[in-house]
Coordinates of N, CA and C in Angstrom, one line a residue:
Chain A
A1 N 19.3 0.1 -4.9 CA 18.0 0.3 -4.3 C 16.9 -0.4 -5.1
Q2 N 15.9 -0.9 -4.4 CA 14.8 -1.5 -5.1 C 13.8 -0.4 -5.5
T3 N 13.3 -0.4 -6.7 CA 12.4 0.6 -7.1 C 11.3 0.0 -7.9
V4 N 10.1 0.7 -8.0 CA 9.0 0.3 -8.8 C 8.5 1.5 -9.6
T5 N 8.3 1.3 -10.9 CA 8.0 2.4 -11.7 C 6.7 2.1 -12.5
Q6 N 5.8 3.0 -12.4 CA 4.6 3.0 -13.2 C 4.6 4.2 -14.1
S7 N 4.8 4.0 -15.4 CA 5.0 5.1 -16.3 C 3.8 5.8 -16.8
Q8 N 2.6 5.3 -16.5 CA 1.3 5.8 -17.0 C 0.6 6.5 -15.8
P9 N 0.7 7.8 -15.7 CA 0.0 8.4 -14.5 C -1.6 8.3 -14.7
E10 N -2.1 8.4 -15.9 CA -3.5 8.3 -16.1 C -3.8 7.5 -17.3
M11 N -4.9 6.7 -17.2 CA -5.4 6.0 -18.4 C -6.9 6.0 -18.4
S12 N -7.5 5.8 -19.6 CA -8.9 5.6 -19.6 C -9.3 4.5 -20.6
V13 N -10.4 3.9 -20.4 CA -10.9 2.8 -21.2 C -12.4 2.8 -21.2
Q14 N -13.0 2.4 -22.3 CA -14.4 2.3 -22.5 C -14.9 1.0 -21.7
E15 N -16.0 1.2 -21.2 CA -16.7 0.0 -20.5 C -16.7 -1.2 -21.4
A16 N -16.4 -2.4 -20.9 CA -16.4 -3.6 -21.6 C -15.1 -3.9 -22.4
E17 N -14.3 -2.9 -22.5 CA -13.0 -3.1 -23.2 C -11.9 -3.6 -22.3
T18 N -10.8 -3.9 -22.9 CA -9.6 -4.4 -22.1 C -8.5 -3.3 -22.0
V19 N -7.9 -3.2 -20.9 CA -6.9 -2.2 -20.6 C -5.7 -2.9 -19.9
T20 N -4.5 -2.4 -20.2 CA -3.3 -3.0 -19.6 C -2.5 -1.9 -18.9
L21 N -2.2 -2.1 -17.6 CA -1.4 -1.1 -16.9 C 0.0 -1.6 -16.7
S22 N 0.9 -0.8 -16.9 CA 2.3 -1.2 -16.9 C 3.0 -1.0 -15.6
C23 N 4.0 -1.9 -15.3 CA 4.8 -1.7 -14.1 C 6.1 -2.4 -14.4
T24 N 7.2 -1.7 -14.0 CA 8.5 -2.3 -14.0 C 9.2 -2.1 -12.7
Y25 N 10.1 -3.0 -12.4 CA 10.7 -2.9 -11.1 C 12.2 -3.2 -11.2
D26 N 12.9 -2.9 -10.2 CA 14.4 -3.1 -10.2 C 14.8 -3.8 -8.9
T27 N 15.4 -4.9 -9.0 CA 15.9 -5.6 -7.8 C 17.0 -6.6 -8.2
S28 N 17.8 -6.9 -7.2 CA 18.8 -8.0 -7.3 C 18.3 -9.2 -6.6
E29 N 17.2 -9.2 -5.9 CA 16.7 -10.3 -5.2 C 16.2 -11.4 -6.1
S30 N 16.2 -12.6 -5.7 CA 15.7 -13.7 -6.5 C 14.4 -14.2 -5.9
N31 N 14.1 -13.9 -4.7 CA 12.9 -14.3 -4.0 C 12.1 -13.1 -3.6
Y32 N 10.9 -12.9 -4.3 CA 10.1 -11.7 -4.0 C 8.7 -12.0 -4.5
Y33 N 7.8 -11.0 -4.1 CA 6.4 -11.0 -4.5 C 6.1 -9.7 -5.1
L34 N 5.1 -9.8 -6.0 CA 4.6 -8.6 -6.7 C 3.1 -8.5 -6.5
F35 N 2.6 -7.3 -6.4 CA 1.2 -7.1 -6.1 C 0.6 -6.0 -7.0
W36 N -0.7 -6.1 -7.2 CA -1.4 -4.9 -7.7 C -2.5 -4.6 -6.7
Y37 N -2.5 -3.4 -6.2 CA -3.5 -2.9 -5.3 C -4.4 -1.9 -6.0
K38 N -5.7 -1.9 -5.6 CA -6.6 -0.9 -6.2 C -7.1 0.0 -5.1
Q39 N -7.2 1.3 -5.4 CA -7.7 2.3 -4.4 C -8.8 3.1 -5.1
P40 N -10.0 2.7 -4.8 CA -11.2 3.4 -5.4 C -11.3 4.8 -4.8
P41 N -12.1 5.6 -5.3 CA -12.2 7.0 -4.8 C -12.6 7.1 -3.3
S42 N -13.1 6.1 -2.7 CA -13.4 6.1 -1.3 C -12.2 5.9 -0.5
R43 N -11.0 5.5 -1.1 CA -9.7 5.4 -0.5 C -9.3 4.1 0.2
Q44 N -10.2 3.2 0.3 CA -9.8 1.9 0.9 C -9.0 1.1 -0.1
M45 N -7.8 0.8 0.2 CA -6.9 0.1 -0.6 C -7.2 -1.4 -0.5
I46 N -7.3 -2.1 -1.6 CA -7.6 -3.5 -1.6 C -6.7 -4.2 -2.6
L47 N -6.4 -5.5 -2.2 CA -5.5 -6.3 -3.1 C -6.3 -6.7 -4.3
V48 N -5.7 -6.6 -5.5 CA -6.3 -7.1 -6.7 C -5.7 -8.5 -7.1
I49 N -4.4 -8.6 -7.1 CA -3.8 -9.8 -7.5 C -2.4 -9.8 -7.0
R50 N -1.8 -11.0 -6.8 CA -0.4 -11.1 -6.4 C 0.3 -12.3 -7.2
Q51 N 1.6 -12.1 -7.2 CA 2.4 -13.1 -8.0 C 3.7 -13.4 -7.2
E52 N 4.0 -14.7 -7.1 CA 5.2 -15.1 -6.5 C 6.3 -15.2 -7.6
A53 N 7.4 -14.6 -7.3 CA 8.5 -14.6 -8.4 C 8.9 -16.0 -8.8
Y54 N 8.8 -17.0 -8.0 CA 9.3 -18.3 -8.3 C 8.3 -19.0 -9.2
K55 N 7.1 -18.5 -9.3 CA 6.1 -19.2 -10.2 C 6.1 -18.6 -11.6
Q56 N 6.2 -19.5 -12.5 CA 6.3 -19.0 -13.9 C 4.9 -18.7 -14.5
Q57 N 3.9 -19.4 -13.9 CA 2.6 -19.1 -14.4 C 2.0 -17.8 -14.0
N58 N 1.4 -17.1 -14.9 CA 0.9 -15.8 -14.6 C -0.4 -15.9 -13.7
A59 N -0.5 -15.1 -12.7 CA -1.6 -15.1 -11.8 C -2.9 -14.6 -12.5
T60 N -4.0 -15.1 -12.2 CA -5.3 -14.7 -12.7 C -6.3 -14.7 -11.6
E61 N -7.1 -13.6 -11.6 CA -8.3 -13.5 -10.6 C -9.4 -12.9 -11.4
N62 N -10.3 -13.8 -11.9 CA -11.5 -13.4 -12.6 C -11.1 -12.5 -13.8
R63 N -11.5 -11.3 -13.9 CA -11.2 -10.4 -15.0 C -9.8 -9.8 -15.0
F64 N -9.1 -10.1 -13.9 CA -7.7 -9.5 -13.8 C -6.7 -10.5 -14.0
S65 N -5.7 -10.2 -14.8 CA -4.6 -11.1 -15.0 C -3.3 -10.3 -15.1
V66 N -2.2 -11.0 -14.9 CA -0.9 -10.3 -15.0 C -0.1 -10.9 -16.1
N67 N 0.8 -10.1 -16.6 CA 1.9 -10.6 -17.5 C 3.2 -10.4 -16.8
F68 N 3.7 -11.5 -16.2 CA 4.9 -11.4 -15.4 C 6.1 -11.8 -16.3
Q69 N 7.0 -10.9 -16.5 CA 8.2 -11.1 -17.3 C 9.4 -10.9 -16.4
K70 N 9.9 -12.0 -15.8 CA 10.9 -11.9 -14.8 C 12.2 -11.4 -15.3
A71 N 12.6 -11.8 -16.4 CA 13.9 -11.4 -17.0 C 13.8 -9.9 -17.3
A72 N 12.7 -9.4 -17.8 CA 12.6 -8.0 -18.1 C 12.2 -7.2 -16.9
K73 N 11.9 -7.8 -15.8 CA 11.4 -7.2 -14.6 C 10.2 -6.3 -14.9
S74 N 9.2 -7.0 -15.5 CA 8.0 -6.3 -15.9 C 6.8 -7.1 -15.3
F75 N 5.8 -6.3 -14.9 CA 4.6 -6.9 -14.2 C 3.4 -6.1 -14.5
S76 N 2.8 -6.4 -15.7 CA 1.7 -5.6 -16.1 C 0.4 -6.2 -15.7
L77 N -0.6 -5.4 -15.5 CA -2.0 -5.8 -15.1 C -2.9 -5.6 -16.3
K78 N -3.6 -6.7 -16.6 CA -4.7 -6.6 -17.7 C -6.0 -6.8 -17.0
I79 N -6.9 -5.8 -17.4 CA -8.3 -5.8 -16.9 C -9.1 -6.1 -18.1
S80 N -9.8 -7.2 -18.1 CA -10.7 -7.5 -19.2 C -12.2 -7.1 -18.9
D81 N -12.9 -6.8 -19.9 CA -14.3 -6.5 -19.7 C -14.5 -5.4 -18.7
S82 N -13.8 -4.3 -18.9 CA -13.8 -3.3 -17.8 C -15.2 -2.8 -17.4
Q83 N -15.3 -2.6 -16.1 CA -16.5 -2.1 -15.5 C -16.4 -0.8 -14.9
L84 N -17.5 -0.1 -14.7 CA -17.4 1.3 -14.1 C -16.8 1.2 -12.7
G85 N -17.0 0.1 -12.0 CA -16.5 -0.1 -10.7 C -15.0 -0.3 -10.7
D86 N -14.4 -0.4 -11.8 CA -12.9 -0.6 -11.9 C -12.2 0.8 -11.8
T87 N -13.0 1.9 -12.0 CA -12.4 3.2 -11.8 C -11.7 3.4 -10.5
A88 N -10.4 3.6 -10.5 CA -9.7 3.7 -9.3 C -8.2 4.1 -9.6
M89 N -7.4 4.2 -8.5 CA -6.0 4.3 -8.7 C -5.4 2.9 -8.5
Y90 N -4.5 2.5 -9.3 CA -3.9 1.2 -9.2 C -2.4 1.4 -8.9
F91 N -2.0 0.6 -7.9 CA -0.6 0.6 -7.5 C 0.0 -0.7 -7.7
C92 N 1.2 -0.7 -8.3 CA 2.0 -1.9 -8.3 C 2.9 -1.9 -7.1
A93 N 3.2 -3.0 -6.5 CA 4.0 -3.1 -5.3 C 4.9 -4.3 -5.4
F94 N 6.1 -4.1 -4.8 CA 7.1 -5.2 -4.7 C 7.4 -5.5 -3.3
R95 N 7.6 -6.7 -3.0 CA 7.9 -7.1 -1.6 C 9.1 -8.1 -1.6
P96 N 10.3 -7.7 -1.1 CA 11.3 -8.7 -1.0 C 10.9 -9.9 -0.1
G97 N 11.4 -11.1 -0.4 CA 10.9 -12.3 0.2 C 11.2 -12.4 1.7
N98 N 12.2 -11.7 2.2 CA 12.6 -11.8 3.6 C 12.0 -10.7 4.5
T99 N 11.1 -10.0 4.0 CA 10.5 -8.9 4.8 C 9.1 -8.7 4.4
G100 N 8.3 -8.0 5.3 CA 6.9 -7.7 5.0 C 6.8 -6.4 4.3
K101 N 7.9 -5.6 4.2 CA 7.7 -4.3 3.6 C 7.4 -4.3 2.1
L102 N 6.6 -3.3 1.8 CA 6.2 -3.1 0.4 C 6.8 -1.9 -0.2
I103 N 7.2 -2.0 -1.4 CA 7.7 -0.8 -2.2 C 6.7 -0.5 -3.3
F104 N 6.2 0.7 -3.3 CA 5.1 1.0 -4.2 C 5.6 1.8 -5.4
G105 N 4.9 1.6 -6.5 CA 5.0 2.5 -7.7 C 4.2 3.8 -7.4
Q106 N 4.3 4.7 -8.4 CA 3.7 6.0 -8.3 C 2.2 6.0 -8.4
G107 N 1.6 4.9 -9.0 CA 0.2 4.8 -9.2 C -0.2 5.2 -10.6
T108 N -1.3 4.5 -11.0 CA -2.0 4.9 -12.3 C -3.4 5.1 -12.0
T109 N -3.9 6.2 -12.4 CA -5.4 6.5 -12.2 C -6.1 6.0 -13.5
L110 N -7.0 5.1 -13.3 CA -7.8 4.5 -14.4 C -9.2 5.0 -14.3
Q111 N -9.7 5.5 -15.5 CA -11.0 6.0 -15.6 C -11.7 5.1 -16.6
V112 N -12.8 4.4 -16.1 CA -13.6 3.6 -17.0 C -14.8 4.4 -17.5
K113 N -15.0 4.6 -18.8 CA -16.0 5.5 -19.3 C -17.2 4.7 -19.8
P114 N -18.4 5.1 -19.6 CA -19.6 4.4 -20.0 C -19.8 4.5 -21.5
Chain B
D1 N -13.4 -11.5 7.8 CA -12.5 -10.5 7.1 C -11.7 -9.7 8.0
V2 N -10.5 -9.4 7.5 CA -9.6 -8.5 8.3 C -10.2 -7.1 8.3
K3 N -10.1 -6.5 9.5 CA -10.5 -5.1 9.5 C -9.4 -4.3 10.1
V4 N -9.1 -3.2 9.4 CA -8.1 -2.2 9.9 C -8.8 -0.9 9.9
T5 N -8.8 -0.3 11.1 CA -9.5 1.0 11.3 C -8.5 2.1 11.7
Q6 N -8.8 3.3 11.3 CA -8.0 4.4 11.6 C -8.9 5.4 12.4
S7 N -8.3 6.1 13.3 CA -9.2 6.9 14.2 C -9.9 8.1 13.6
S8 N -9.4 8.6 12.5 CA -10.0 9.8 11.9 C -9.9 9.6 10.4
R9 N -10.9 10.1 9.6 CA -10.8 10.1 8.2 C -10.2 11.5 7.7
Y10 N -10.5 12.5 8.5 CA -10.0 13.9 8.2 C -9.5 14.5 9.5
L11 N -8.4 15.2 9.4 CA -7.8 15.9 10.6 C -7.2 17.2 10.1
V12 N -7.5 18.2 10.9 CA -6.8 19.5 10.6 C -6.1 20.0 11.8
K13 N -4.8 20.2 11.7 CA -4.0 20.6 12.8 C -3.2 21.9 12.5
R14 N -2.6 22.5 13.5 CA -1.8 23.7 13.3 C -0.3 23.3 13.4
T15 N 0.5 24.1 12.7 CA 1.9 23.9 12.8 C 2.4 23.9 14.2
G16 N 3.3 22.9 14.6 CA 3.8 22.8 15.9 C 3.0 22.0 16.9
E17 N 1.8 21.6 16.5 CA 1.0 20.7 17.3 C 1.6 19.3 17.3
K18 N 1.3 18.6 18.4 CA 1.6 17.2 18.5 C 0.4 16.4 18.0
V19 N 0.6 15.5 17.0 CA -0.5 14.8 16.4 C -0.4 13.3 16.6
F20 N -1.5 12.7 16.9 CA -1.5 11.3 17.1 C -2.5 10.7 16.1
L21 N -2.0 9.7 15.3 CA -2.8 9.0 14.4 C -2.9 7.5 14.9
E22 N -4.1 7.0 15.1 CA -4.3 5.7 15.6 C -4.7 4.7 14.6
C23 N -4.2 3.5 14.7 CA -4.6 2.4 13.8 C -4.8 1.1 14.7
V24 N -6.0 0.5 14.4 CA -6.3 -0.8 15.1 C -6.7 -1.9 14.1
Q25 N -6.1 -3.1 14.3 CA -6.5 -4.2 13.5 C -7.0 -5.3 14.4
D26 N -7.9 -6.1 13.8 CA -8.7 -7.1 14.6 C -8.3 -8.5 14.3
M27 N -7.2 -8.7 13.6 CA -6.9 -10.1 13.2 C -5.6 -10.7 13.8
D28 N -5.2 -10.1 14.9 CA -4.0 -10.6 15.6 C -2.8 -10.7 14.7
H29 N -2.6 -9.7 13.8 CA -1.5 -9.6 13.0 C -0.2 -9.1 13.7
E30 N 0.9 -9.8 13.4 CA 2.1 -9.4 14.1 C 2.7 -8.0 13.5
N31 N 2.5 -7.9 12.2 CA 3.2 -6.7 11.5 C 2.2 -5.6 11.2
M32 N 2.7 -4.4 11.5 CA 1.8 -3.2 11.2 C 2.7 -2.2 10.6
F33 N 2.1 -1.3 9.7 CA 2.9 -0.4 8.9 C 2.2 1.0 8.9
W34 N 3.0 2.0 8.7 CA 2.5 3.3 8.5 C 3.1 3.9 7.2
Y35 N 2.2 4.3 6.2 CA 2.7 4.9 5.0 C 2.1 6.3 4.9
R36 N 2.7 7.1 4.1 CA 2.1 8.3 3.6 C 2.0 8.3 2.1
Q37 N 0.9 8.8 1.6 CA 0.6 8.8 0.2 C 0.5 10.2 -0.4
D38 N 1.3 10.5 -1.4 CA 1.3 11.8 -2.0 C 1.2 11.7 -3.5
P39 N 0.5 12.6 -4.1 CA 0.4 12.5 -5.6 C 1.7 12.4 -6.3
G40 N 1.8 11.4 -7.2 CA 3.0 11.3 -8.0 C 4.1 10.5 -7.3
L41 N 4.0 10.3 -6.0 CA 5.0 9.6 -5.3 C 4.6 8.2 -4.8
G42 N 3.3 7.9 -4.9 CA 2.8 6.6 -4.5 C 2.8 6.6 -2.9
L43 N 3.0 5.4 -2.4 CA 3.0 5.2 -0.9 C 4.5 5.0 -0.5
R44 N 4.8 5.7 0.5 CA 6.2 5.6 1.1 C 6.1 5.2 2.6
L45 N 6.9 4.2 2.9 CA 6.9 3.6 4.3 C 7.6 4.6 5.3
I46 N 6.8 4.9 6.4 CA 7.3 5.7 7.4 C 8.0 4.9 8.5
Y47 N 7.2 4.0 9.1 CA 7.7 3.1 10.1 C 6.9 1.8 10.0
F48 N 7.5 0.7 10.5 CA 6.7 -0.5 10.7 C 7.1 -1.2 12.0
S49 N 6.3 -2.1 12.4 CA 6.5 -2.8 13.6 C 6.2 -4.3 13.4
Y50 N 7.0 -5.2 13.9 CA 6.8 -6.6 13.7 C 6.5 -7.3 14.9
D51 N 6.3 -6.6 16.0 CA 5.9 -7.1 17.3 C 5.6 -6.0 18.3
V52 N 5.0 -6.3 19.4 CA 4.7 -5.3 20.4 C 6.0 -4.7 20.9
K53 N 6.0 -3.4 21.0 CA 7.2 -2.6 21.4 C 8.4 -2.7 20.5
M54 N 8.2 -3.3 19.3 CA 9.3 -3.4 18.4 C 8.9 -2.4 17.2
K55 N 9.9 -1.7 16.7 CA 9.7 -0.8 15.6 C 10.9 -0.7 14.7
E56 N 10.7 -0.4 13.5 CA 11.9 -0.1 12.6 C 11.5 1.0 11.7
K57 N 12.5 1.8 11.4 CA 12.3 2.9 10.5 C 12.1 2.4 9.0
G58 N 11.2 3.2 8.4 CA 11.0 2.9 7.0 C 11.9 3.8 6.1
D59 N 11.4 4.3 5.0 CA 12.1 5.1 4.1 C 12.1 6.6 4.4
I60 N 11.1 7.0 5.1 CA 10.9 8.5 5.4 C 10.5 8.7 6.9
P61 N 11.4 8.3 7.9 CA 10.9 8.4 9.3 C 11.1 9.8 9.9
E62 N 11.8 10.7 9.2 CA 12.1 12.0 9.9 C 10.8 12.8 10.2
G63 N 10.8 13.2 11.4 CA 9.6 14.0 11.9 C 8.5 13.2 12.4
Y64 N 8.7 11.9 12.4 CA 7.7 10.9 12.9 C 8.2 10.0 14.0
S65 N 7.4 9.5 14.9 CA 7.7 8.4 15.8 C 6.5 7.5 15.8
V66 N 6.6 6.4 16.4 CA 5.5 5.4 16.5 C 5.5 4.8 17.9
S67 N 4.4 4.2 18.2 CA 4.2 3.5 19.5 C 3.4 2.2 19.2
R68 N 3.8 1.1 19.8 CA 3.0 -0.1 19.7 C 3.1 -0.8 21.1
E69 N 2.2 -0.4 21.9 CA 2.1 -1.0 23.3 C 1.2 -2.2 23.3
K70 N 0.3 -2.4 22.4 CA -0.5 -3.6 22.3 C -0.5 -4.1 20.9
K71 N -0.7 -5.4 20.7 CA -0.5 -6.0 19.4 C -1.5 -5.4 18.4
E72 N -2.7 -5.1 18.8 CA -3.7 -4.6 17.8 C -3.6 -3.1 17.5
R73 N -2.8 -2.4 18.1 CA -2.8 -0.9 18.0 C -1.4 -0.4 17.6
F74 N -1.4 0.5 16.6 CA -0.1 1.0 16.1 C -0.3 2.5 15.9
S75 N 0.4 3.3 16.7 CA 0.2 4.8 16.6 C 1.3 5.5 15.9
L76 N 0.9 6.5 15.1 CA 1.9 7.3 14.4 C 1.8 8.7 15.1
I77 N 3.0 9.2 15.5 CA 3.1 10.5 16.2 C 3.9 11.5 15.4
L78 N 3.3 12.6 15.2 CA 4.0 13.8 14.7 C 4.3 14.7 15.8
E79 N 5.6 14.7 16.2 CA 6.0 15.4 17.4 C 5.7 16.9 17.3
S80 N 6.0 17.5 16.2 CA 5.7 18.9 16.0 C 5.3 19.1 14.5
A81 N 4.0 19.1 14.3 CA 3.5 19.0 12.9 C 4.0 20.2 12.1
S82 N 4.3 19.9 10.8 CA 4.7 21.0 9.9 C 3.9 20.9 8.6
T83 N 3.9 21.9 7.9 CA 3.0 21.9 6.7 C 3.4 20.9 5.7
N84 N 4.7 20.5 5.6 CA 5.1 19.5 4.7 C 4.7 18.1 5.1
Q85 N 4.0 18.0 6.2 CA 3.4 16.7 6.6 C 2.0 16.6 6.3
T86 N 1.4 17.6 5.6 CA 0.1 17.5 5.0 C 0.1 16.4 4.0
S87 N -0.8 15.3 4.2 CA -0.7 14.2 3.4 C -1.8 13.2 3.8
M88 N -2.0 12.1 3.0 CA -2.8 11.0 3.3 C -2.0 10.0 4.0
Y89 N -2.4 9.5 5.2 CA -1.7 8.5 5.9 C -2.5 7.2 6.0
L90 N -1.8 6.1 5.6 CA -2.4 4.8 5.5 C -1.7 3.9 6.4
C91 N -2.5 3.1 7.2 CA -2.0 2.1 8.1 C -2.3 0.7 7.4
A92 N -1.5 -0.2 7.7 CA -1.7 -1.6 7.1 C -1.2 -2.6 8.1
S93 N -1.7 -3.8 8.0 CA -1.3 -4.9 8.8 C -1.1 -6.2 8.0
L94 N -0.2 -7.0 8.5 CA 0.2 -8.2 7.8 C 0.4 -9.4 8.8
S95 N -0.2 -10.5 8.5 CA 0.0 -11.7 9.3 C 1.5 -12.2 9.1
G96 N 2.1 -12.6 10.2 CA 3.5 -13.1 10.0 C 3.4 -14.6 9.8
R97 N 2.2 -15.2 9.8 CA 2.2 -16.6 9.8 C 1.9 -17.2 8.4
D98 N 0.8 -16.8 7.9 CA 0.3 -17.5 6.7 C -0.2 -16.6 5.6
S99 N 0.3 -15.4 5.5 CA -0.2 -14.5 4.5 C 0.9 -13.6 4.0
D100 N 0.9 -13.2 2.8 CA 1.9 -12.2 2.3 C 1.1 -11.0 1.8
T101 N -0.1 -10.8 2.3 CA -0.9 -9.7 1.8 C -1.1 -8.7 2.9
Q102 N -0.8 -7.5 2.6 CA -1.1 -6.4 3.6 C -2.5 -5.9 3.4
Y103 N -3.2 -5.7 4.6 CA -4.5 -5.1 4.6 C -4.5 -3.7 5.1
F104 N -5.2 -2.8 4.4 CA -5.1 -1.4 4.6 C -6.3 -0.8 5.3
G105 N -6.0 0.2 6.1 CA -7.1 1.0 6.7 C -7.6 2.0 5.7
P106 N -8.7 2.7 6.0 CA -9.3 3.7 5.1 C -8.5 5.0 4.9
G107 N -7.5 5.2 5.7 CA -6.6 6.4 5.5 C -7.1 7.6 6.4
T108 N -6.2 8.4 6.7 CA -6.4 9.7 7.4 C -5.9 10.8 6.6
R109 N -6.7 11.7 6.1 CA -6.3 12.9 5.4 C -5.9 14.0 6.4
L110 N -4.6 14.2 6.6 CA -4.2 15.2 7.5 C -3.8 16.5 6.8
T111 N -4.3 17.6 7.3 CA -3.9 18.9 6.8 C -3.3 19.7 8.0
V112 N -2.1 20.2 7.7 CA -1.4 21.0 8.7 C -1.4 22.5 8.2
L113 N -2.0 23.3 9.0 CA -2.1 24.8 8.6 C -1.0 25.6 9.2

């Protein structure tokens, strides 16, 4: 079975500092996608960043970047220059290449402190 | 921008009631999904649909059914609500053509008393 594990239920970081959220996954697929979604306290889930498994280069979106370690099945999210608006629950998700279904991790609640 | 809307943000129902949760998307997406979100469990897929009148069970379909009569609308039905169905329900849509990104609605917080 394909699983996604986020081992950090809660994290906090000071404003302007850098924080890394961890995610590991288990699959026998060779073609898949990985995502980080953000769910602010208002509850609207939005995409932060995505990574195609066949790409070796780590994805980057402004202050958000990933460390994709395919052999280790690890997909961590780094948030640089943290802002108060980054306070949210973050979900790591896995999508097999032949389906639109997403498999989510348990989520990490991130608190950015002023 | 893609817009996914859900009929209610908060809903309170009684045990045994039939409950309808509605989801509408405005981007002509082929695929639509229903998840429930519970603390410590993340999001779990209940049902999904890849076309009108087509549906497939997700990981936790028991106690739920779905309906997709029109492309833009995907309904989740609780035939006889139970207290263990108290949860946050999220709808999502996905283009089958040129996107691998799911777009989510704001969620419905359902409480079953």
